[in-house]
PDB file of C-alpha atoms in Angstrom:
ATOM      1  CA  ARG A 217     149.775  64.877 178.673  1.00 52.00           C
ATOM      2  CA  SER A 218     149.367  65.620 175.010  1.00 65.00           C
ATOM      3  CA  SER A 219     146.609  64.027 172.965  1.00 76.00           C
ATOM      4  CA  ALA A 220     149.270  62.399 170.748  1.00 81.00           C
ATOM      5  CA  VAL A 221     150.818  60.692 173.794  1.00 81.00           C
ATOM      6  CA  GLN A 222     147.387  59.592 175.026  1.00 78.00           C
ATOM      7  CA  ALA A 223     146.543  58.196 171.568  1.00 81.00           C
ATOM      8  CA  PHE A 224     149.869  56.328 171.414  1.00 85.00           C
ATOM      9  CA  LEU A 225     149.401  54.828 174.887  1.00 84.00           C
ATOM     10  CA  THR A 226     145.818  53.839 174.059  1.00 86.00           C
ATOM     11  CA  GLN A 227     146.930  52.101 170.864  1.00 88.00           C
ATOM     12  CA  LYS A 228     149.619  50.163 172.746  1.00 90.00           C
ATOM     13  CA  ALA A 229     147.201  49.221 175.541  1.00 88.00           C
ATOM     14  CA  THR A 230     144.499  47.989 173.132  1.00 92.00           C
ATOM     15  CA  GLU A 231     147.062  46.005 171.118  1.00 94.00           C
ATOM     16  CA  TYR A 232     148.356  44.421 174.333  1.00 92.00           C
ATOM     17  CA  LEU A 233     144.881  43.568 175.643  1.00 90.00           C
ATOM     18  CA  SER A 234     143.778  42.217 172.261  1.00 94.00           C
ATOM     19  CA  ARG A 235     146.807  39.897 172.225  1.00 93.00           C
ATOM     20  CA  GLU A 236     146.386  38.864 175.866  1.00 90.00           C
ATOM     21  CA  LEU A 237     142.660  38.159 175.497  1.00 92.00           C
ATOM     22  CA  GLY A 238     142.665  36.719 171.994  1.00 93.00           C
ATOM     23  CA  ALA A 239     139.898  39.166 171.072  1.00 95.00           C
ATOM     24  CA  THR A 240     139.655  42.451 169.194  1.00 96.00           C
ATOM     25  CA  ILE A 241     139.455  45.635 171.259  1.00 95.00           C
ATOM     26  CA  THR A 242     139.348  49.095 169.673  1.00 94.00           C
ATOM     27  CA  VAL A 243     139.177  52.574 171.188  1.00 94.00           C
ATOM     28  CA  GLY A 244     138.419  55.614 169.022  1.00 92.00           C
ATOM     29  CA  GLY A 245     139.831  58.204 171.420  1.00 89.00           C
ATOM     30  CA  VAL A 246     140.982  58.820 174.960  1.00 89.00           C
ATOM     31  CA  ASN A 247     141.185  61.713 177.366  1.00 87.00           C
ATOM     32  CA  ILE A 248     142.871  61.604 180.759  1.00 82.00           C
ATOM     33  CA  THR A 249     141.878  64.492 183.008  1.00 81.00           C
ATOM     34  CA  SER A 250     144.029  66.056 185.696  1.00 79.00           C
ATOM     35  CA  SER A 251     141.792  64.414 188.334  1.00 80.00           C
ATOM     36  CA  LEU A 252     142.678  60.978 186.835  1.00 78.00           C
ATOM     37  CA  ASN A 253     139.321  60.398 185.183  1.00 88.00           C
ATOM     38  CA  ILE A 254     139.861  58.345 182.054  1.00 88.00           C
ATOM     39  CA  VAL A 255     137.394  58.849 179.203  1.00 92.00           C
ATOM     40  CA  LEU A 256     137.428  56.283 176.396  1.00 92.00           C
ATOM     41  CA  GLU A 257     135.458  57.126 173.258  1.00 94.00           C
ATOM     42  CA  GLU A 258     133.935  54.688 170.747  1.00 96.00           C
ATOM     43  CA  VAL A 259     134.981  51.455 172.474  1.00 96.00           C
ATOM     44  CA  LYS A 260     134.325  48.137 170.749  1.00 97.00           C
ATOM     45  CA  ILE A 261     135.065  44.653 172.072  1.00 96.00           C
ATOM     46  CA  LEU A 262     134.582  41.517 170.017  1.00 96.00           C
ATOM     47  CA  ASP A 263     134.467  38.130 171.722  1.00 96.00           C
ATOM     48  CA  GLN A 264     136.865  35.295 170.923  1.00 95.00           C
ATOM     49  CA  ASP A 265     134.553  34.156 168.097  1.00 95.00           C
ATOM     50  CA  ASN A 266     134.926  37.632 166.543  1.00 95.00           C
ATOM     51  CA  GLN A 267     131.307  38.520 167.361  1.00 96.00           C
ATOM     52  CA  HIS A 268     130.022  41.720 168.986  1.00 96.00           C
ATOM     53  CA  LEU A 269     130.313  41.692 172.773  1.00 97.00           C
ATOM     54  CA  LEU A 270     130.330  45.375 173.766  1.00 97.00           C
ATOM     55  CA  SER A 271     130.262  48.709 172.016  1.00 97.00           C
ATOM     56  CA  THR A 272     129.788  52.020 173.721  1.00 96.00           C
ATOM     57  CA  GLN A 273     129.909  55.663 172.822  1.00 96.00           C
ATOM     58  CA  ARG A 274     131.866  56.486 175.959  1.00 96.00           C
ATOM     59  CA  ILE A 275     133.355  54.819 179.020  1.00 95.00           C
ATOM     60  CA  VAL A 276     134.316  57.028 181.961  1.00 94.00           C
ATOM     61  CA  LEU A 277     136.558  55.567 184.657  1.00 91.00           C
ATOM     62  CA  ASP A 278     136.461  57.556 187.899  1.00 90.00           C
ATOM     63  CA  VAL A 279     139.890  56.472 189.156  1.00 88.00           C
ATOM     64  CA  HIS A 280     140.426  56.538 192.915  1.00 86.00           C
ATOM     65  CA  ARG A 281     144.026  55.320 192.930  1.00 80.00           C
ATOM     66  CA  LEU A 282     146.524  54.113 190.351  1.00 74.00           C
ATOM     67  CA  SER A 283     149.932  52.718 191.225  1.00 75.00           C
ATOM     68  CA  GLY A 284     152.153  51.352 188.481  1.00 73.00           C
ATOM     69  CA  SER A 285     154.839  50.209 190.886  1.00 78.00           C
ATOM     70  CA  ARG A 286     152.340  48.244 193.011  1.00 78.00           C
ATOM     71  CA  LYS A 287     150.323  47.230 189.963  1.00 78.00           C
ATOM     72  CA  ASN A 288     146.977  48.240 191.404  1.00 83.00           C
ATOM     73  CA  LEU A 289     144.070  50.240 190.046  1.00 80.00           C
ATOM     74  CA  TYR A 290     141.142  51.245 192.223  1.00 85.00           C
ATOM     75  CA  VAL A 291     138.124  52.694 190.419  1.00 87.00           C
ATOM     76  CA  ASN A 292     135.181  54.393 192.158  1.00 90.00           C
ATOM     77  CA  LYS A 293     132.846  53.979 189.182  1.00 93.00           C
ATOM     78  CA  ILE A 294     132.835  52.921 185.548  1.00 93.00           C
ATOM     79  CA  LEU A 295     130.152  54.624 183.469  1.00 95.00           C
ATOM     80  CA  PHE A 296     129.088  53.021 180.179  1.00 96.00           C
ATOM     81  CA  ASP A 297     127.248  55.630 178.093  1.00 97.00           C
ATOM     82  CA  LYS A 298     125.033  54.358 175.263  1.00 97.00           C
ATOM     83  CA  ALA A 299     126.408  50.833 175.548  1.00 97.00           C
ATOM     84  CA  LYS A 300     125.270  47.832 173.531  1.00 97.00           C
ATOM     85  CA  LEU A 301     126.035  44.550 175.274  1.00 96.00           C
ATOM     86  CA  SER A 302     125.548  41.226 173.469  1.00 97.00           C
ATOM     87  CA  ILE A 303     125.768  38.184 175.736  1.00 97.00           C
ATOM     88  CA  ALA A 304     125.600  34.748 174.172  1.00 97.00           C
ATOM     89  CA  ILE A 305     126.207  31.071 174.674  1.00 97.00           C
ATOM     90  CA  TYR A 306     127.126  29.744 171.258  1.00 97.00           C
ATOM     91  CA  GLU A 307     125.826  26.468 169.923  1.00 97.00           C
ATOM     92  CA  GLY A 308     127.856  23.579 171.323  1.00 96.00           C
ATOM     93  CA  SER A 309     129.409  25.708 174.075  1.00 96.00           C
ATOM     94  CA  GLU A 310     128.571  25.767 177.768  1.00 95.00           C
ATOM     95  CA  GLU A 311     130.218  29.140 178.487  1.00 96.00           C
ATOM     96  CA  HIS A 312     129.049  32.686 177.914  1.00 96.00           C
ATOM     97  CA  ASN A 313     130.932  34.696 175.300  1.00 96.00           C
ATOM     98  CA  PHE A 314     132.368  36.968 178.019  1.00 94.00           C
ATOM     99  CA  GLN A 315     133.870  34.109 180.078  1.00 93.00           C
ATOM    100  CA  PHE A 316     137.359  34.813 178.727  1.00 91.00           C
ATOM    101  CA  LEU A 317     137.192  38.301 180.287  1.00 89.00           C
ATOM    102  CA  ALA A 318     135.993  36.944 183.629  1.00 86.00           C
ATOM    103  CA  ASN A 319     138.785  34.354 183.625  1.00 86.00           C
ATOM    104  CA  TYR A 320     141.445  36.905 182.724  1.00 84.00           C
ATOM    105  CA  PHE A 321     140.499  39.432 185.385  1.00 74.00           C
ATOM    106  CA  ALA A 322     139.914  36.719 188.000  1.00 74.00           C
ATOM    107  CA  GLY A 323     143.594  35.853 187.638  1.00 62.00           C
ATOM    108  CA  GLU A 324     143.106  32.215 186.656  1.00 53.00           C
ATOM    109  CA  GLU A 325     146.155  30.248 185.569  1.00 56.00           C
ATOM    110  CA  ARG A 326     147.577  31.050 182.162  1.00 53.00           C
ATOM    111  CA  THR A 327     149.574  28.752 179.937  1.00 57.00           C
ATOM    112  CA  ASP A 328     152.247  31.388 179.225  1.00 55.00           C
ATOM    113  CA  THR A 329     155.806  30.289 179.840  1.00 51.00           C
ATOM    114  CA  ILE A 330     156.698  33.831 180.901  1.00 54.00           C
ATOM    115  CA  THR A 331     154.912  35.008 184.016  1.00 61.00           C
ATOM    116  CA  ARG A 332     154.315  38.686 184.547  1.00 60.00           C
ATOM    117  CA  PRO A 333     152.760  40.142 187.660  1.00 62.00           C
ATOM    118  CA  ARG A 334     149.065  40.827 187.199  1.00 68.00           C
ATOM    119  CA  TRP A 335     147.383  44.055 188.124  1.00 70.00           C
ATOM    120  CA  ASP A 336     145.057  44.161 191.112  1.00 74.00           C
ATOM    121  CA  VAL A 337     141.914  45.903 189.836  1.00 76.00           C
ATOM    122  CA  LEU A 338     139.047  46.889 192.137  1.00 77.00           C
ATOM    123  CA  VAL A 339     135.883  48.536 190.818  1.00 84.00           C
ATOM    124  CA  ARG A 340     133.370  49.831 193.364  1.00 86.00           C
ATOM    125  CA  SER A 341     130.447  50.413 190.993  1.00 92.00           C
ATOM    126  CA  PHE A 342     129.224  50.281 187.395  1.00 91.00           C
ATOM    127  CA  GLU A 343     126.628  52.458 185.733  1.00 95.00           C
ATOM    128  CA  PHE A 344     124.929  51.879 182.384  1.00 95.00           C
ATOM    129  CA  ARG A 345     123.139  54.868 180.818  1.00 97.00           C
ATOM    130  CA  ASP A 346     120.841  54.514 177.831  1.00 97.00           C
ATOM    131  CA  ALA A 347     122.132  50.996 177.221  1.00 97.00           C
ATOM    132  CA  SER A 348     120.808  47.904 175.486  1.00 97.00           C
ATOM    133  CA  LEU A 349     121.316  44.257 176.367  1.00 96.00           C
ATOM    134  CA  SER A 350     120.753  41.207 174.211  1.00 97.00           C
ATOM    135  CA  TYR A 351     121.022  37.640 175.455  1.00 97.00           C
ATOM    136  CA  SER A 352     120.961  34.485 173.369  1.00 97.00           C
ATOM    137  CA  ASN A 353     121.539  30.888 174.448  1.00 97.00           C
ATOM    138  CA  GLN A 354     121.928  29.233 171.072  1.00 97.00           C
ATOM    139  CA  ASN A 355     121.712  25.780 172.670  1.00 97.00           C
ATOM    140  CA  GLN A 356     118.058  26.421 173.515  1.00 97.00           C
ATOM    141  CA  PRO A 357     115.153  26.871 171.071  1.00 96.00           C
ATOM    142  CA  SER A 358     113.284  30.182 171.039  1.00 95.00           C
ATOM    143  CA  LEU A 359     109.840  30.262 172.618  1.00 94.00           C
ATOM    144  CA  PRO A 360     107.048  31.250 170.213  1.00 92.00           C
ATOM    145  CA  PHE A 361     105.344  33.483 172.827  1.00 93.00           C
ATOM    146  CA  GLY A 362     105.840  34.848 176.332  1.00 93.00           C
ATOM    147  CA  PHE A 363     109.102  35.872 177.924  1.00 94.00           C
ATOM    148  CA  ASP A 364     111.999  33.728 176.746  1.00 96.00           C
ATOM    149  CA  SER A 365     114.801  33.768 179.337  1.00 96.00           C
ATOM    150  CA  ASN A 366     117.150  32.191 176.787  1.00 96.00           C
ATOM    151  CA  HIS A 367     116.594  34.832 174.090  1.00 97.00           C
ATOM    152  CA  PHE A 368     115.743  38.439 174.922  1.00 96.00           C
ATOM    153  CA  TYR A 369     116.551  42.084 174.200  1.00 96.00           C
ATOM    154  CA  ILE A 370     116.260  45.053 176.577  1.00 96.00           C
ATOM    155  CA  ASP A 371     116.533  48.635 175.341  1.00 96.00           C
ATOM    156  CA  ASP A 372     116.706  51.999 177.157  1.00 96.00           C
ATOM    157  CA  LEU A 373     118.403  50.341 180.123  1.00 95.00           C
ATOM    158  CA  ASN A 374     119.635  52.561 182.970  1.00 96.00           C
ATOM    159  CA  ILE A 375     121.171  50.771 185.930  1.00 94.00           C
ATOM    160  CA  HIS A 376     123.680  51.421 188.701  1.00 94.00           C
ATOM    161  CA  VAL A 377     125.444  48.418 190.272  1.00 90.00           C
ATOM    162  CA  ALA A 378     127.364  49.009 193.527  1.00 88.00           C
ATOM    163  CA  ASP A 379     128.958  47.123 196.403  1.00 80.00           C
ATOM    164  CA  ILE A 380     130.067  44.343 194.080  1.00 74.00           C
ATOM    165  CA  PHE A 381     131.352  41.166 195.696  1.00 69.00           C
ATOM    166  CA  LEU A 382     132.557  38.139 193.723  1.00 66.00           C
ATOM    167  CA  GLU A 383     133.497  34.864 195.413  1.00 69.00           C
ATOM    168  CA  LYS A 384     134.159  31.928 193.049  1.00 68.00           C
ATOM    169  CA  ASP A 385     130.844  31.469 191.186  1.00 69.00           C
ATOM    170  CA  THR A 386     128.752  33.813 193.353  1.00 74.00           C
ATOM    171  CA  LEU A 387     128.155  37.465 192.508  1.00 71.00           C
ATOM    172  CA  GLN A 388     126.540  39.828 194.974  1.00 76.00           C
ATOM    173  CA  ALA A 389     125.731  43.493 194.313  1.00 77.00           C
ATOM    174  CA  ASP A 390     123.294  46.298 195.085  1.00 78.00           C
ATOM    175  CA  LEU A 391     121.158  47.481 192.148  1.00 77.00           C
TER     176      LEU A 391
END
């Protein structure tokens, strides 16, 4: 595929996802290799309050199988290179700022009057390289000293998460 075609498809996909999710998603560039690896450059996702959720220099999807007719995508690994993840619970809310993504990909009921078949997406593992993570529960006051589990920042994070299993509100994985 030509880079112009890849750029066009990326623009359409980010516009679609932004509309579907009610959040801003941007991708600076894309490259699809002959072995079906998808490399997304300069990815930014804002949450539904228009605040930073995720930005990353590069996301690499190691695609195992992709079937448009069956609407399934199986990914061996998603690598987030130099990612900055900002997780928050905003004041007055009980949900994390990423809950809309979890709901969307879990296939929960939508209020659309037009139903379209959803894609079945399976990801076997995630890897974060040279990442940072911030967490803030704005419903809780900050502690003046010691570790504050409601407000923290981790830098230089390198982690590989595999064998992911999600059942309702329970997440199980190997780190």
